[in-house]
Coordinates of C-alpha atoms in Angstrom, one line a residue:
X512 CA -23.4 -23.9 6.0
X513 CA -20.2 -24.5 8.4
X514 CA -17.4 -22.0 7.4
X515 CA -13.8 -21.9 8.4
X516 CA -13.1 -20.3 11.9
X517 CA -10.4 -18.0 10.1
X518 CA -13.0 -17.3 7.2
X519 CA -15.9 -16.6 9.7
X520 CA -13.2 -13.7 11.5
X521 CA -12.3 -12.3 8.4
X522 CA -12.8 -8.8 7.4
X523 CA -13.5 -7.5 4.4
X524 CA -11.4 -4.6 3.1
X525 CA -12.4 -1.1 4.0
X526 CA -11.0 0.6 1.1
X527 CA -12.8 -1.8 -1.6
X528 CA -15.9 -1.5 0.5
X529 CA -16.1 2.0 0.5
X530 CA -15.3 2.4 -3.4
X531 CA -17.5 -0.5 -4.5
X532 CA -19.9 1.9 -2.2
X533 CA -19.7 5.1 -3.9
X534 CA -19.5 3.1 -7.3
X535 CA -23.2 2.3 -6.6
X536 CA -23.7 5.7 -6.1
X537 CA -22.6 7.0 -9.0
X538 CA -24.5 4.1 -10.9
X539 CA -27.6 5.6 -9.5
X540 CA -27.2 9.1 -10.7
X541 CA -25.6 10.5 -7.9
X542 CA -21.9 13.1 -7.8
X543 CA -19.8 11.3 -5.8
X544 CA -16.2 11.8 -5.6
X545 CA -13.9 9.2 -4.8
X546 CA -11.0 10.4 -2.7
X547 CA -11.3 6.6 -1.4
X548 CA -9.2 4.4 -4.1
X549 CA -5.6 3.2 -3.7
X550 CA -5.0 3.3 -7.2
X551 CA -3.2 6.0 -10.2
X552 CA -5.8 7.8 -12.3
X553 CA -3.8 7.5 -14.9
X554 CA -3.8 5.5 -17.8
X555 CA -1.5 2.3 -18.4
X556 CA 1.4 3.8 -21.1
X557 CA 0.4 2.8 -24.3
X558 CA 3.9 0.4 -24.9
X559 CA 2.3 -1.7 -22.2
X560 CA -0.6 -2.3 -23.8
X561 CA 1.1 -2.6 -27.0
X562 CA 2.8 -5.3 -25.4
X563 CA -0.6 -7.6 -23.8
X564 CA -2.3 -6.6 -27.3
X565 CA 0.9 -8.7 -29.1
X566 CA 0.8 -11.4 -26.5
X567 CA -2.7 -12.2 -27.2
X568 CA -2.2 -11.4 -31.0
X569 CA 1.3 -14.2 -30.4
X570 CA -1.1 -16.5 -28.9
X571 CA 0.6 -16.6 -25.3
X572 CA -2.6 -17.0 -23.7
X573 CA -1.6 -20.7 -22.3
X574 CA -0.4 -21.7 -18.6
X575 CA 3.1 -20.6 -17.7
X576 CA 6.0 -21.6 -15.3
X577 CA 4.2 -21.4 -11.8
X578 CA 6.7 -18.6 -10.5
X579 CA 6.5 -16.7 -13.7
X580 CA 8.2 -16.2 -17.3
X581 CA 11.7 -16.5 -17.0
X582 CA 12.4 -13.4 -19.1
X583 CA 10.5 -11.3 -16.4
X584 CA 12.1 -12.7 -13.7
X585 CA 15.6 -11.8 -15.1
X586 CA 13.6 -8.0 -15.6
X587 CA 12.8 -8.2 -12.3
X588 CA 16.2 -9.5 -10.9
X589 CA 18.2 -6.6 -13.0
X590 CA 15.7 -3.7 -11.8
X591 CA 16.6 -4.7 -8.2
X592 CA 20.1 -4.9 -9.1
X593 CA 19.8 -0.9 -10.6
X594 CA 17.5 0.4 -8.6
X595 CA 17.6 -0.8 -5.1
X596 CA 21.3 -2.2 -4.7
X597 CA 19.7 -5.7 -4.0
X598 CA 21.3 -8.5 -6.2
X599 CA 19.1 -11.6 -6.5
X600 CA 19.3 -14.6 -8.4
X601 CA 16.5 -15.7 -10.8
X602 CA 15.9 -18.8 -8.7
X603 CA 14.9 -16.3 -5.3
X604 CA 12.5 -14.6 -7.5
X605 CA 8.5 -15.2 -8.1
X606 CA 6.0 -13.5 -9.8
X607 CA 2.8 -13.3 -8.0
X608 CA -0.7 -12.1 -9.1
X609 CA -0.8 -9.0 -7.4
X610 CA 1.7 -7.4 -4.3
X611 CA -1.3 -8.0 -2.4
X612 CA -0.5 -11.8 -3.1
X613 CA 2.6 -11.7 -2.7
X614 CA 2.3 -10.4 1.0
X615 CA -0.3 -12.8 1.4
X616 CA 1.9 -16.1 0.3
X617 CA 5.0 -14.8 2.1
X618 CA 3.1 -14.7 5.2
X619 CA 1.1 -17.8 4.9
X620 CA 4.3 -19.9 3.9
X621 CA 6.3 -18.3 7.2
X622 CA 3.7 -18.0 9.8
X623 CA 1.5 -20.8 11.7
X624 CA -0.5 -21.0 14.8
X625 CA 0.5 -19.1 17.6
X626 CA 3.4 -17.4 15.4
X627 CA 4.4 -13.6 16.2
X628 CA 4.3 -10.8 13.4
X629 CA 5.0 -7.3 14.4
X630 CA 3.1 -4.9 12.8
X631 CA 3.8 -1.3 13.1
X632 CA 0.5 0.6 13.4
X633 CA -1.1 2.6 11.2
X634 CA -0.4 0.2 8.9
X635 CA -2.2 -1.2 5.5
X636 CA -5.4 -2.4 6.5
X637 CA -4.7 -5.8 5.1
X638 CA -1.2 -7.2 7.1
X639 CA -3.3 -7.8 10.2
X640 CA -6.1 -10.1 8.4
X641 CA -3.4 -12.0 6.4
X642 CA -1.3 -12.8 9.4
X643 CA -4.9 -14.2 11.3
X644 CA -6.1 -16.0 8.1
X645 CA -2.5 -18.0 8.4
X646 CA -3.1 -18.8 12.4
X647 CA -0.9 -16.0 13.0
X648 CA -0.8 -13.1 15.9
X649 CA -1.1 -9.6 14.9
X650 CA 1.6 -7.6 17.6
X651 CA 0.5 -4.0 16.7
X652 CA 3.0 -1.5 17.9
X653 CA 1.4 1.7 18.0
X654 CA 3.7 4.4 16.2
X655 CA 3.5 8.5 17.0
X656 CA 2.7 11.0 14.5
X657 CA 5.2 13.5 16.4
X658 CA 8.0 10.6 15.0
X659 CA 6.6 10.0 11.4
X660 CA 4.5 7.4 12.3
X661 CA 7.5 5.2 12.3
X662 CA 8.9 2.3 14.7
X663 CA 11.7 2.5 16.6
X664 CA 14.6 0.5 17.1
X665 CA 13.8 0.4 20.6
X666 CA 10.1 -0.3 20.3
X667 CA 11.0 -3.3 18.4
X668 CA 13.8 -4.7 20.0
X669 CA 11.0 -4.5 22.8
X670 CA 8.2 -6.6 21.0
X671 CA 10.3 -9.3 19.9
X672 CA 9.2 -12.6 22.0
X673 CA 10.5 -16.2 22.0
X674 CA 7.7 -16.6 19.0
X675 CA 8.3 -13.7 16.7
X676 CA 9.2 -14.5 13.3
X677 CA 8.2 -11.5 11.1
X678 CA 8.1 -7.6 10.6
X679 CA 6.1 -6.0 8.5
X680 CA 7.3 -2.7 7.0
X681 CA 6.0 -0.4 4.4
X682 CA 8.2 2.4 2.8
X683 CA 6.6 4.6 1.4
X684 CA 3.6 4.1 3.8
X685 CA 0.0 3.4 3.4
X686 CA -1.9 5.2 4.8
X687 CA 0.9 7.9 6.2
X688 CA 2.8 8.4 3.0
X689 CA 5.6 8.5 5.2
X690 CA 9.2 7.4 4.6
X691 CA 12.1 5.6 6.5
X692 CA 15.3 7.0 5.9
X693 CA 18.4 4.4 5.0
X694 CA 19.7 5.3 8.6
X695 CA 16.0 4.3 10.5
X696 CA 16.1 1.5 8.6
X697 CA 19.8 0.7 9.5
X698 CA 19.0 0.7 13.3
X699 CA 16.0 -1.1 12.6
X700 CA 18.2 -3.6 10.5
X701 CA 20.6 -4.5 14.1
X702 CA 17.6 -5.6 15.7
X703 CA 16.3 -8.1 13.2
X704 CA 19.9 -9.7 12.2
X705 CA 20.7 -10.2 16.5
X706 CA 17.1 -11.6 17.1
X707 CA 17.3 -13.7 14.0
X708 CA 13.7 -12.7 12.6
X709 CA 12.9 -11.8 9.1
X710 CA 11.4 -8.5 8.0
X711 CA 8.8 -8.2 4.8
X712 CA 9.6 -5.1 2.9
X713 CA 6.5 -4.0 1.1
X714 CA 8.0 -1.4 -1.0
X715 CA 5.1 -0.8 -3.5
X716 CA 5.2 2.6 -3.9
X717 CA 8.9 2.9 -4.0
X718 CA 8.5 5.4 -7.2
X719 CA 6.0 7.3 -5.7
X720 CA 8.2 9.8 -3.5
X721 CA 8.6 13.7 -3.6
X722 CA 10.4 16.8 -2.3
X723 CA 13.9 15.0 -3.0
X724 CA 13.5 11.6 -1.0
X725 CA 15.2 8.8 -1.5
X726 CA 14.1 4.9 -1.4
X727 CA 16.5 2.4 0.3
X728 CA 16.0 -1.3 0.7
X729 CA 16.3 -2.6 3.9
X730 CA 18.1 -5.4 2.0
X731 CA 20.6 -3.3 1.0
X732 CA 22.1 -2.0 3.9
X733 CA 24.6 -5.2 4.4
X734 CA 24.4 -8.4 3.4
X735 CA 23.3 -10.2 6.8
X736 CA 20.5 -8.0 6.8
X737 CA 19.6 -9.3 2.8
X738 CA 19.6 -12.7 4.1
X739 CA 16.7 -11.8 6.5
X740 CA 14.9 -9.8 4.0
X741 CA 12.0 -10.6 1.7
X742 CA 11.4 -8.0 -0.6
X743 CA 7.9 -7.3 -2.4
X744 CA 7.2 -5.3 -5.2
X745 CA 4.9 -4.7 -8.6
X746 CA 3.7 -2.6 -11.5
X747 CA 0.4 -1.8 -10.2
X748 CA 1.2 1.9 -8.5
X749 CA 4.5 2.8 -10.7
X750 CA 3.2 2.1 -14.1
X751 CA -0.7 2.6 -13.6
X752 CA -1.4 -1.4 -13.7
X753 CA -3.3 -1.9 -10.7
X754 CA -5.8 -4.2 -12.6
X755 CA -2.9 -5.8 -14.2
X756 CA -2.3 -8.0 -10.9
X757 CA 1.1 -7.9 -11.3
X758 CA 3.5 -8.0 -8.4
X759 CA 6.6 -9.6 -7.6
X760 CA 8.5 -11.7 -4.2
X761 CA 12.3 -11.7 -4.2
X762 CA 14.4 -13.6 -0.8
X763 CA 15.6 -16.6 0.6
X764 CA 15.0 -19.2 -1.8
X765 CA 13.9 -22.1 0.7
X766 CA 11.2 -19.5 1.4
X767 CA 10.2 -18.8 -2.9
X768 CA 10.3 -22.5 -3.6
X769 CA 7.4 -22.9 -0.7
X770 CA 5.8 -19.8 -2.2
X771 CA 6.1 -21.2 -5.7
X772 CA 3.9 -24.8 -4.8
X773 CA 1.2 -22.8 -2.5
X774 CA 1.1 -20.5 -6.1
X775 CA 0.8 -24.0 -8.2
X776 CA -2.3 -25.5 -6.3
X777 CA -3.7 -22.0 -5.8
X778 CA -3.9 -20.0 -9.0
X779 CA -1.2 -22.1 -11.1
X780 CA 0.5 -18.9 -12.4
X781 CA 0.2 -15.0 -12.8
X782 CA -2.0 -14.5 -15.5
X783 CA 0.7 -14.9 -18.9
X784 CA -0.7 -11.4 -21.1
X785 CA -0.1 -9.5 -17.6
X786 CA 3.3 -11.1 -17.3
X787 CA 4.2 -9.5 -20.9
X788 CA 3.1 -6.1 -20.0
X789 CA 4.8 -6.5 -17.1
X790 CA 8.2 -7.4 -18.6
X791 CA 7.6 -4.4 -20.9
X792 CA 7.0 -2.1 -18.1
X793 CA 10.5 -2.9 -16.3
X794 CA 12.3 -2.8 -19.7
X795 CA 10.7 0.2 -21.3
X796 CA 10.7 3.9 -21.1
X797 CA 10.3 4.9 -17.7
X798 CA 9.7 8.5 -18.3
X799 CA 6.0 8.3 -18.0
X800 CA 6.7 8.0 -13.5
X801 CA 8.3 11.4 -13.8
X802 CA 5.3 12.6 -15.3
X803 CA 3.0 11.0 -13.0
X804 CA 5.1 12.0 -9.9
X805 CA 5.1 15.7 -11.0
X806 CA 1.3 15.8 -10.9
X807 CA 1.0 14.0 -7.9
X808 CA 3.3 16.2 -6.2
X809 CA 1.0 19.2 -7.1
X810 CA -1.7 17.6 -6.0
X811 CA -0.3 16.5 -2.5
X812 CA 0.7 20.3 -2.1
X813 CA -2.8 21.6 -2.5
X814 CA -4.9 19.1 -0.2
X815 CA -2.8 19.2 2.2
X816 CA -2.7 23.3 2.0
X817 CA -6.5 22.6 2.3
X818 CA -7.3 20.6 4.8
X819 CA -5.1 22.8 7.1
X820 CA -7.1 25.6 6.4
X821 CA -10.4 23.5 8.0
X822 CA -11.2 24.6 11.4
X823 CA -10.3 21.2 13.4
X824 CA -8.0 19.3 11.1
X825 CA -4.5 18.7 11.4
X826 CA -2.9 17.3 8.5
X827 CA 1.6 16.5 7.8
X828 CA 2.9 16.5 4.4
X829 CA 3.5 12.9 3.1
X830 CA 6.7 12.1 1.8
X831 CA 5.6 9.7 -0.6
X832 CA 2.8 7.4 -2.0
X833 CA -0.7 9.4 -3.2
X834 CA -2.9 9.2 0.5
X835 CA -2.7 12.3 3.5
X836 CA -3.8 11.6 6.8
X837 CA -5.3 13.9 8.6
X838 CA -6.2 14.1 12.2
X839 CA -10.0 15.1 12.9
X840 CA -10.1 13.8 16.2
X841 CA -11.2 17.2 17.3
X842 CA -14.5 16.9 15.1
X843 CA -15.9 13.4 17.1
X844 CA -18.5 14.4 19.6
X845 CA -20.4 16.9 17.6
X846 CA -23.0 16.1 14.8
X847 CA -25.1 16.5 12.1
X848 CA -29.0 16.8 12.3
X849 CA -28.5 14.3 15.4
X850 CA -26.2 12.3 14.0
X851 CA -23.5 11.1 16.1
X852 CA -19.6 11.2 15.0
X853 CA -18.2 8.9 16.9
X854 CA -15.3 8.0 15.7
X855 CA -13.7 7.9 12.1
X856 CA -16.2 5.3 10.2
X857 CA -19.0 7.4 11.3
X858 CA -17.3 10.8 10.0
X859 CA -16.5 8.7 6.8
X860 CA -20.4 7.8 6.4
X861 CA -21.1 11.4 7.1
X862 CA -18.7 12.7 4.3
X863 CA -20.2 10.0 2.0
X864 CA -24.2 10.1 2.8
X865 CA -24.3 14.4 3.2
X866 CA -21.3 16.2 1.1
X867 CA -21.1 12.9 -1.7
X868 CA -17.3 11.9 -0.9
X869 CA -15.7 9.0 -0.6
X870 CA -12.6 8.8 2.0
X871 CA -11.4 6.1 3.8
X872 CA -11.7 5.9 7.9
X873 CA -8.5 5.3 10.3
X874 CA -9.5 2.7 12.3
X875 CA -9.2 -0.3 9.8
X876 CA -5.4 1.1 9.9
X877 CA -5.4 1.1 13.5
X878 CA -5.8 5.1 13.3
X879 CA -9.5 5.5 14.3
X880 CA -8.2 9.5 14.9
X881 CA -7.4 9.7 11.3
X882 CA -8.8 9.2 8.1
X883 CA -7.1 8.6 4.9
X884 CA -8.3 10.6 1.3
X885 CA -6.4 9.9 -1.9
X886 CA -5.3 12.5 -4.5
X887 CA -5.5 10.2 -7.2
X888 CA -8.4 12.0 -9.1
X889 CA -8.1 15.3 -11.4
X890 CA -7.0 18.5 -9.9
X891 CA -11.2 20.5 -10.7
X892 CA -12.5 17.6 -9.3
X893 CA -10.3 17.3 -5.8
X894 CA -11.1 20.9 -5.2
X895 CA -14.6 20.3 -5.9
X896 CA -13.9 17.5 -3.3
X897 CA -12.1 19.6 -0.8
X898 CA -14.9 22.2 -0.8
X899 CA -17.3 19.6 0.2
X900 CA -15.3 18.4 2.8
X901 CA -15.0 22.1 4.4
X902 CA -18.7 22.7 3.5
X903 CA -19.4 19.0 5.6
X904 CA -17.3 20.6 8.7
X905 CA -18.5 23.5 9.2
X906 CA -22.1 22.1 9.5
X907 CA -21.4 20.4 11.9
X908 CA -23.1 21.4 15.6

């Protein structure tokens, strides 16, 4: 069988690879502990469900507008308008079956052959394979740890070619949990109203921030800079829906209508009981992400106290989201029983086949000195985790 060049370059995602992995594992019998997963161990609140049970029970289990229910696009219209300063009509609003989606139709309704997206690096694993599957060119500006793993305004005033027509930012980051402050983003903001590019604002894990940060949209900072903004957001990481496949697209609306028919021949709409759990999550109690945030902030604290305790890993705090990302650079060249480690992927199948844990490597994030764990699992079993992990170094020769 002939397959598409762009679907014979493709490839798949590191992070479902490695879980779907140590799944199998754990199907056959064996303790392994998943530090792998970008996803809250914590149940969906129960007025959610609630919700999805009575849309079933209602009978709304039919097709729906193509951009989503009108009811949770005005939800999602008034949390930007209360939360992030952003004010959007309903008519530059889409719902989308996922965030992941909604990066992917944003970028595959913006970007052709031969177009420009700058990507600062590490970045989520999947920008770069989105912007190829749409003919696009990954421009991968390598960020320093020493500067939070953050672009510059310099750096990208100094990418941007005659064919650039995207950034890509995440805030808080995945995989460096790191955040840009409202006057990074400012700076950054000068540079992509005078070259007249656009900038995607992947703020996903918005909620998920600790020791007193704050979130801005870059779309709030004035409103030349909202007109080159498309923000993207969901329920998956704030309200424990990642399943759900619930996110959401606000910007220009030339750019949602084109959104909107790719969605119609694609997947018609976001699935209609999600969309009611959705709008329930937006208008309910929000309580439950304090309580979420509060463990996760414990949890941060201890691995990375950890890990910097283990002979040959450096690891900084994040500000926000639920991954670290530490540095074991200084482990690649020695081994284990005569195996190699080489690089990150290799120390990741060495964590996984010896010590039984499941962490991500740095190199699908353009980080191949790093790898990224999650503390998205109990607080017994990460220490369980951790001790494996120290056990794993310290073997090796």
């Amino acid at each position: 069988m002939i397959l598409s060049p762009a679907v014979r370059n493709i490839k798949p995602s590191m992070t479902l690879a490695i879980s779907a992995r140590a799944n199998a594992m754990k199907a056959r019998g064996i303790d392994v502990i998943p530090l792998s997963a970008g996803e809250p161990d914590f149940d969906t609140p129960k007025h959610i469900c609630d919700a999805a049970c009575e849309a079933i029970r209602s009978g709304f289990t039919r097709y729906t507008a193509s951009s989503g229910i009108a009811e949770l696009k005005k939800a999602i219209c008034d949390k930007f308008h209360r939360d992030n300063g952003l004010d959007y009509a309903p008519a530059q609003v889409m719902v989308n079956c996922g965030a992941k989606h909604s990066d992917f139709l944003v970028i595959f309704s913006m970007i052709g052959p031969g177009d420009e997206v700058i990507i600062p690096s590490p970045y989520w694993l999947s920008y770069p394979e989105m912007v190829c599957l749409a003919g696009g060119k990954p421009v991968i500006i390598p960020c320093r740890e020493e500067n939070g793993f953050k672009i510059t305004h310099l750096q990208l005033k100094e990418a941007i070619t005659p064919r650039t027509r995207l950034l890509i930012m995440n805030t808080p980051s995945n995989p460096t949990g790191m955040i840009y402050s409202g006057e990074e983003l400012g700076e950054l903001g000068k540079v992509i109203v005078e070259s007249g590019i656009h900038v995607l604002s992947d703020e996903i894990y918005e909620m998920l921030i600790y020791d007193g940060q704050r979130h801005v949209s870059i779309g709030s900072l004035s409103r030349e800079l909202f007109a080159h903004t498309i923000t993207v957001n969901g329920v998956s990481k704030a309200y424990s829906m990642t399943g759900w496949r619930i996110g959401y697209t606000a910007g220009p609306e030339e750019l949602i209508k084109a959104m909107d028919a790719v969605q119609s021949q694609e997947v018609s709409n976001p699935t209609s009981i999600s969309q009611k759990a959705a709008l329930a999550a937006l208008t309910g109690p929000q309580d439950f992400i304090e309580v979420m945030v509060r463990e996760y902030d414990r949890r941060r604290r201890y691995m990375v106290d950890r890990l910097n305790t283990v002979h040959g890993v450096r690891c900084v705090m994040p500000e926000g989201a639920f991954y670290v990302f530490p540095d074991v650079s200084t482990l690649y060249g020695r081994n284990f029983k005569g195996k190699l480690i080489s690089g990150s992927a290799a120390f990741c199948d060495y964590m996984l086949d010896e010590w039984k844990i499941a962490i991500i490597p740095g190199a699908p994030f353009g980080a191949d000195t790093h790898v990224r764990l999650s503390y998205t699992v109990p607080m017994d079993i990460m220490e369980r985790a951790l001790d494996r992990f120290e056990e794993g170094i310290r073997a090796l020769e």
